[in-house]
Amino acid sequence: MEKRERLGSRMGFILLSAGCAIGCGNVWKFPWMCGQNGGGAFVLIYLLFLALLGLPVVTMEFAIGRAAQASPVRMYQKLQKKGQKWHIHGYISLIGNIALMAFYSVVSGWLIYYFVRFISGRTDSLSFSGMISDARINVFYLFITLFIAFFVLCFKIQGGLERVTKYMMTILMGLIFILAIRSLTLSKAAEGVSFYLIPDFSKITGDVVVAAMNQAFFTISVGMGSMAIFGSYIDKERSLLGESVSVITLDTFVALMAGLIIFPACFTYNVEVTAGPSLLFDTMATVFTNMKGGRWWGTLFFLFMVFAAMSTVLAVCENILAMVREITGWNRKRGCVVCGIVVFGLALTTALGFSVLHFQPFAKGTTWLDFWDFIVSANILPIGSLIIAMFCCSRFGWGFDNFLAEANAGKGIKLKHWMKPIFKYIVPVAIIFIYIYGLITFTWN
């Protein structure tokens, strides 16, 4: 296999890592979670947990990847002691990334479909339920999503993924500013902003705290080796805590701005903020239908959503490709063809799950999407993050001193020894709590 590729710049690394984290979790899930959990109080707790949990785990993933200069299927073998079995998690990471794309690529296709309908002005009969129950729409837009992703990945990382992500993230930032400014000029914008950013401490309950902790933890896509792979593409010029701060700041900024776009619009047009998962599709489509110039504002909004989702699709597909290539020794083009076919085949379960492939894994009304999401969000992400934390901080793994030396190599913010209890005890305990609580409260039937 050829020499490991390198990202061309620090900005490319930050935008690529942030792009992996920025996605439907920020611009779809975060606003409706916020709407259902009391607005500003949820945002405050979310930010606290992001700093306490997100920052340490992202730093640990970056460190393992950069130290090993390999993807998850090979990085543990390079760092673990002889006879240890940490590397099993590498193969679980590969399964997790594929399972994520088995439903995420379909959701991304939905966003492309809404964008196409708005830009063409065909919004009269647009409905979320009508879209997901149409097998042809689902399969066609799934194919478009994966074709774009693996076509980009056919090229070397600097000329393909890094270049496209830079353009996409730059446009995404421009769109988010334009949409936020427009939303803040609406008649009841002040009420929306007040609900969103001013905490009402009376609304803080145990469920709100756990929901905020869950969202903070899952928004940055840690636990499946995503960040480790991007860490393996960089040198030791910068320390990793500072890079993690940059990535998480960018990720959080997009999530917060998404709320500034959605909540003023909801209050102005008397749309229920507690609508849940349909908040983005049916609810925002209704807002734009009633807004002056709504066709074009809707087009810009769903273009922004497409870029947010596709940044994650590209990054996760690169993770899958990198791991498969390390196992097989294939070149990029062959790897892209095989990985694209496999992911498309699995994602068909989700694409057809609302029409012809009926499967009800849990409670009444659940589908293949819920099955794949349960595999990833409820299991692989938290368990993987726990394994990474234990590997970095335990003497039975890589060890905290080795992790500290790697994380602090280069210029920038340094980790201190007094932080060790946060990494070694607080993070694992919080992850275990999230995992157990998630299983206890999960709607099984």
XYZ file of C-alpha atoms in Angstrom:
445
model
C 0.000 0.000 0.000
C 1.276 3.520 -0.832
C 2.684 5.960 1.726
C 0.028 7.413 4.047
C -1.598 10.514 2.617
C -1.395 13.891 4.355
C -3.816 16.784 4.658
C -2.422 19.909 3.026
C -3.076 22.399 5.827
C -4.153 22.865 9.407
C -7.330 24.587 8.198
C -8.120 21.550 6.046
C -7.778 19.289 9.104
C -10.008 21.500 11.285
C -12.691 21.903 8.609
C -12.657 18.183 7.780
C -12.911 17.145 11.448
C -15.593 19.751 12.139
C -17.405 18.699 8.960
C -17.548 15.133 10.262
C -19.108 16.387 13.499
C -21.367 18.977 11.843
C -24.350 17.246 10.364
C -27.934 16.272 11.049
C -27.137 16.092 14.773
C -26.464 19.854 14.792
C -28.936 21.271 12.340
C -31.807 18.797 12.651
C -31.650 17.056 16.030
C -30.251 19.889 18.176
C -33.073 22.407 17.445
C -35.907 19.938 18.023
C -34.249 18.538 21.166
C -33.888 22.113 22.374
C -37.533 22.856 21.544
C -38.766 19.821 23.476
C -36.512 20.386 26.497
C -37.122 23.959 27.551
C -34.974 26.070 25.226
C -32.239 28.114 26.928
C -31.843 25.828 29.955
C -31.123 22.897 27.640
C -28.594 24.960 25.651
C -26.696 25.933 28.809
C -26.388 22.361 30.101
C -25.498 21.143 26.605
C -22.562 23.577 26.425
C -21.308 22.528 29.878
C -21.312 18.839 28.960
C -19.709 19.551 25.602
C -16.715 21.069 27.407
C -16.601 18.388 30.108
C -17.146 15.309 27.924
C -16.703 16.230 24.289
C -13.353 17.962 24.544
C -11.517 15.123 26.347
C -12.841 12.342 24.079
C -12.079 14.206 20.832
C -8.545 14.912 22.093
C -8.035 11.233 22.938
C -9.230 10.077 19.506
C -6.965 12.552 17.730
C -4.011 11.413 19.851
C -4.448 7.689 19.151
C -4.765 8.288 15.412
C -1.775 10.632 15.173
C 0.466 8.409 17.304
C -0.372 5.288 15.278
C -0.555 6.931 11.835
C -3.216 4.361 10.980
C -6.979 3.884 10.852
C -8.845 2.169 13.738
C -8.437 -1.334 12.275
C -4.645 -1.008 12.604
C -3.974 1.734 15.170
C -4.468 -0.393 18.293
C -1.998 -3.032 17.063
C 0.657 -0.308 16.849
C 0.044 1.062 20.337
C -1.183 -1.848 22.478
C 1.102 -4.183 24.418
C 1.770 -7.679 23.105
C -1.127 -10.082 23.588
C -3.745 -7.383 24.268
C -7.101 -7.320 22.469
C -7.869 -3.593 22.182
C -7.732 -3.912 18.389
C -11.106 -5.692 18.355
C -12.625 -2.236 18.768
C -11.077 -1.260 15.413
C -13.290 -3.752 13.585
C -16.317 -2.622 15.620
C -15.523 0.932 14.445
C -15.708 -0.221 10.834
C -19.093 -1.871 11.471
C -20.292 1.294 13.235
C -19.343 3.590 10.366
C -21.103 1.344 7.836
C -24.199 1.093 10.071
C -24.253 4.902 10.391
C -24.236 5.312 6.610
C -26.990 2.699 6.315
C -29.445 5.350 7.535
C -27.596 8.681 7.444
C -27.122 8.553 3.664
C -30.901 8.133 3.281
C -31.636 11.154 5.512
C -29.110 13.164 3.462
C -31.014 12.112 0.338
C -34.230 13.492 1.874
C -32.532 16.873 2.314
C -31.355 16.880 -1.303
C -34.936 16.053 -2.377
C -36.365 18.991 -0.366
C -33.702 21.283 -1.846
C -34.615 20.177 -5.385
C -38.337 20.692 -4.723
C -37.772 24.216 -3.356
C -35.374 25.385 -6.084
C -37.794 24.123 -8.751
C -40.748 25.783 -6.986
C -42.695 22.518 -6.594
C -43.632 22.830 -2.913
C -47.463 22.616 -3.056
C -47.752 18.883 -2.428
C -44.512 18.549 -0.455
C -44.897 16.357 2.633
C -42.489 14.369 4.751
C -44.763 11.329 5.040
C -45.384 11.341 1.282
C -41.656 11.444 0.583
C -40.529 8.647 2.902
C -43.271 6.287 1.682
C -42.233 6.706 -1.966
C -39.656 3.984 -2.669
C -38.480 5.519 -5.956
C -37.680 8.896 -4.368
C -35.792 7.253 -1.495
C -33.690 4.941 -3.677
C -32.904 7.597 -6.313
C -31.724 10.234 -3.820
C -29.808 7.632 -1.797
C -27.946 6.731 -4.996
C -27.229 10.418 -5.733
C -25.872 10.940 -2.191
C -23.485 7.983 -2.281
C -22.434 8.567 -5.901
C -21.346 12.132 -5.036
C -19.527 10.968 -1.890
C -17.533 8.122 -3.418
C -16.823 10.067 -6.628
C -15.127 12.777 -4.530
C -13.237 10.135 -2.536
C -11.824 8.561 -5.716
C -9.325 11.420 -5.793
C -6.389 11.761 -3.385
C -7.322 13.275 -0.060
C -5.889 16.772 -0.718
C -7.360 17.120 -4.210
C -10.658 15.424 -3.392
C -12.019 15.350 0.162
C -9.985 18.250 1.610
C -10.635 20.626 -1.306
C -14.380 19.858 -1.550
C -14.846 20.125 2.230
C -13.122 23.534 2.319
C -15.461 24.926 -0.343
C -18.522 23.277 1.176
C -17.820 24.471 4.736
C -17.066 28.020 3.536
C -20.387 28.181 1.660
C -22.154 26.587 4.654
C -20.858 29.363 6.945
C -21.978 32.020 4.477
C -25.450 30.489 4.179
C -25.878 30.217 7.930
C -25.122 33.927 8.416
C -27.536 34.974 5.643
C -30.326 32.753 6.999
C -29.775 33.843 10.623
C -29.858 37.549 9.699
C -33.086 36.982 7.738
C -34.641 35.086 10.627
C -33.669 37.778 13.161
C -35.547 40.414 11.103
C -38.861 38.553 11.453
C -41.620 40.150 13.534
C -41.434 37.843 16.568
C -37.708 37.127 16.424
C -37.188 38.525 19.942
C -39.597 35.968 21.437
C -37.848 33.129 19.606
C -34.383 34.260 20.714
C -35.594 34.705 24.295
C -36.967 31.143 24.410
C -33.800 29.814 22.809
C -31.005 31.614 24.659
C -32.367 32.830 28.013
C -32.366 29.885 30.465
C -35.517 29.225 32.473
C -34.012 27.274 35.372
C -37.452 26.013 36.460
C -37.463 23.836 33.344
C -34.326 21.922 34.349
C -35.288 18.348 35.221
C -33.400 15.066 35.298
C -34.650 14.242 31.807
C -33.474 17.614 30.448
C -30.001 17.092 31.953
C -29.695 13.616 30.467
C -31.020 14.789 27.080
C -28.441 17.603 27.014
C -25.635 15.231 28.036
C -26.705 12.767 25.349
C -26.822 15.430 22.645
C -23.438 16.901 23.645
C -21.901 13.472 23.533
C -23.362 12.304 20.226
C -23.100 15.542 18.248
C -19.335 15.172 17.778
C -19.402 11.609 16.406
C -16.793 10.136 18.744
C -16.390 6.454 19.518
C -16.149 5.067 15.964
C -12.648 6.228 15.073
C -13.793 9.120 12.887
C -11.553 11.656 14.610
C -8.720 9.124 14.927
C -8.528 8.788 11.145
C -8.211 12.538 10.623
C -5.605 12.606 13.402
C -3.607 10.052 11.397
C -3.450 12.457 8.435
C -1.621 15.261 10.327
C 1.876 15.885 11.713
C 2.973 16.914 15.203
C 3.165 20.655 14.544
C 0.210 21.533 16.824
C -0.846 20.204 20.229
C -4.167 18.377 20.124
C -6.200 20.039 22.895
C -6.133 23.316 20.954
C -7.165 21.555 17.747
C -10.030 19.850 19.610
C -11.185 23.243 20.935
C -11.232 24.605 17.357
C -13.233 21.645 16.030
C -15.781 21.658 18.862
C -16.157 25.462 18.713
C -16.972 25.282 14.999
C -19.358 22.367 15.550
C -21.146 24.186 18.403
C -21.321 27.448 16.471
C -23.227 25.749 13.637
C -25.639 24.071 16.076
C -26.358 27.358 17.884
C -26.808 29.254 14.613
C -29.255 26.591 13.383
C -31.422 27.419 16.402
C -31.193 31.137 15.607
C -32.567 30.372 12.149
C -35.380 28.066 13.265
C -36.839 29.482 16.526
C -37.511 33.113 15.411
C -39.255 31.664 12.333
C -41.331 29.277 14.460
C -42.514 32.039 16.837
C -43.259 34.447 13.960
C -45.409 31.938 12.073
C -46.965 30.328 15.185
C -45.407 26.949 14.497
C -45.054 24.565 17.456
C -41.401 24.406 18.612
C -41.994 21.053 20.315
C -42.782 19.344 16.998
C -39.878 16.909 17.388
C -38.158 15.222 14.415
C -40.568 16.764 11.884
C -39.474 20.284 12.940
C -37.005 20.498 10.070
C -39.073 19.024 7.269
C -42.812 19.721 7.543
C -42.548 22.603 10.016
C -39.836 24.639 8.266
C -41.398 23.908 4.868
C -44.642 25.459 6.211
C -42.692 28.496 7.422
C -41.116 29.089 4.012
C -44.417 28.544 2.197
C -45.919 31.439 4.204
C -42.852 33.713 4.065
C -42.431 36.422 1.426
C -39.830 35.106 -1.031
C -40.131 31.790 0.782
C -39.181 29.695 -2.231
C -35.708 31.204 -2.308
C -35.229 31.313 1.458
C -36.326 27.665 1.579
C -33.877 26.850 -1.200
C -31.015 28.477 0.735
C -32.095 26.756 3.965
C -32.157 23.270 2.468
C -28.910 23.925 0.567
C -27.354 24.713 3.955
C -28.830 21.486 5.331
C -27.493 19.487 2.361
C -23.961 20.839 2.893
C -24.115 20.080 6.630
C -25.270 16.516 5.998
C -22.892 15.865 3.087
C -19.869 17.020 5.113
C -20.591 14.106 7.453
C -21.344 11.660 4.623
C -17.996 12.464 2.969
C -16.058 12.179 6.230
C -17.657 8.889 7.337
C -17.299 7.333 3.881
C -13.603 8.313 4.004
C -13.371 6.488 7.352
C -14.924 3.351 5.825
C -12.659 3.587 2.784
C -9.494 4.118 4.849
C -10.207 1.086 7.048
C -11.123 -1.183 4.117
C -7.989 -0.115 2.213
C -5.773 -0.917 5.217
C -7.294 -4.391 5.441
C -7.221 -5.168 1.702
C -4.422 -3.008 0.277
C -6.757 -1.731 -2.480
C -6.219 1.611 -4.198
C -8.718 4.455 -3.743
C -10.771 3.844 -6.894
C -11.300 0.131 -6.331
C -12.064 0.745 -2.661
C -14.628 3.418 -3.581
C -16.488 1.110 -5.993
C -16.688 -1.811 -3.534
C -17.477 0.328 -0.450
C -20.078 2.309 -2.417
C -21.879 -0.855 -3.517
C -21.870 -2.370 -0.001
C -23.103 0.834 1.701
C -25.798 1.326 -0.964
C -26.988 -2.268 -0.490
C -27.306 -1.905 3.278
C -28.868 1.566 3.045
C -31.617 0.145 0.812
C -33.081 -1.363 3.992
C -33.711 2.162 5.319
C -34.696 3.634 1.945
C -37.348 0.942 1.451
C -38.210 0.536 5.128
C -41.150 2.964 4.987
C -42.759 1.329 1.954
C -41.918 -2.253 0.909
C -39.372 -3.595 3.437
C -41.473 -3.524 6.575
C -39.482 -4.340 9.719
C -40.563 -3.352 13.219
C -37.590 -3.990 15.514
C -38.828 -2.197 18.639
C -42.020 -0.324 19.497
C -44.971 -0.139 17.109
C -44.156 2.028 14.100
C -40.364 1.624 14.283
C -38.436 0.865 11.088
C -35.013 -0.062 9.724
C -33.889 3.509 10.400
C -34.572 3.033 14.110
C -32.691 -0.284 14.055
C -29.517 1.189 12.518
C -29.731 4.272 14.742
C -30.019 2.044 17.819
C -26.933 0.066 16.782
C -24.881 3.240 16.324
C -26.204 5.882 18.746
C -27.260 3.702 21.654
C -24.391 1.190 21.508
C -21.336 1.673 19.280
C -20.758 5.386 20.020
C -20.889 5.201 23.848
C -19.124 1.822 24.132
C -16.448 2.953 21.663
C -15.868 6.203 23.557
C -15.537 4.252 26.806
C -12.951 1.925 25.204
C -10.967 4.913 23.880
C -10.999 6.595 27.313
C -9.885 3.401 29.055
C -7.185 2.723 26.445
C -5.725 6.235 26.840
C -5.859 6.413 30.629
C -5.330 2.859 31.880
C -1.972 1.203 32.544
C -3.525 -1.872 30.885
C -3.812 0.135 27.671
C -1.680 2.844 26.106
C -1.393 4.717 29.418
C -2.004 8.350 30.391
C 1.668 9.387 30.153
C 1.920 8.189 26.537
C -1.360 9.885 25.702
C -0.236 13.124 27.403
C 3.065 13.186 25.507
C 1.305 12.703 22.165
C -1.458 15.224 22.866
C 1.038 17.892 23.992
C 3.471 17.482 21.073
C 3.647 20.721 19.067
C 2.629 24.344 19.615
C -0.625 25.295 21.300
C -2.689 24.632 24.433
C -1.262 21.839 26.609
C -2.959 19.259 28.794
C -1.925 19.355 32.468
C -1.388 16.441 34.852
C -4.126 17.777 37.159
C -6.622 17.027 34.359
C -5.969 13.282 34.641
C -8.986 12.598 36.960
C -11.313 14.203 34.359
C -10.016 11.894 31.636
C -9.642 8.800 33.804
C -12.743 8.952 36.020
C -15.307 11.656 35.134
C -15.472 10.890 31.397
C -15.827 7.064 31.746
C -18.384 7.351 34.563
C -20.463 9.826 32.529
C -20.310 7.576 29.463
C -21.392 4.504 31.481
C -24.269 6.531 32.946
C -25.405 7.691 29.482
C -25.233 4.152 28.138
C -27.161 2.504 30.979
C -29.744 5.300 31.161
C -30.217 5.079 27.399
C -30.932 1.342 27.565
C -33.264 1.700 30.561
C -35.330 4.489 28.990
C -35.307 3.053 25.461
C -38.797 2.271 24.117
C -38.373 -1.442 23.469
C -42.000 -2.323 22.762
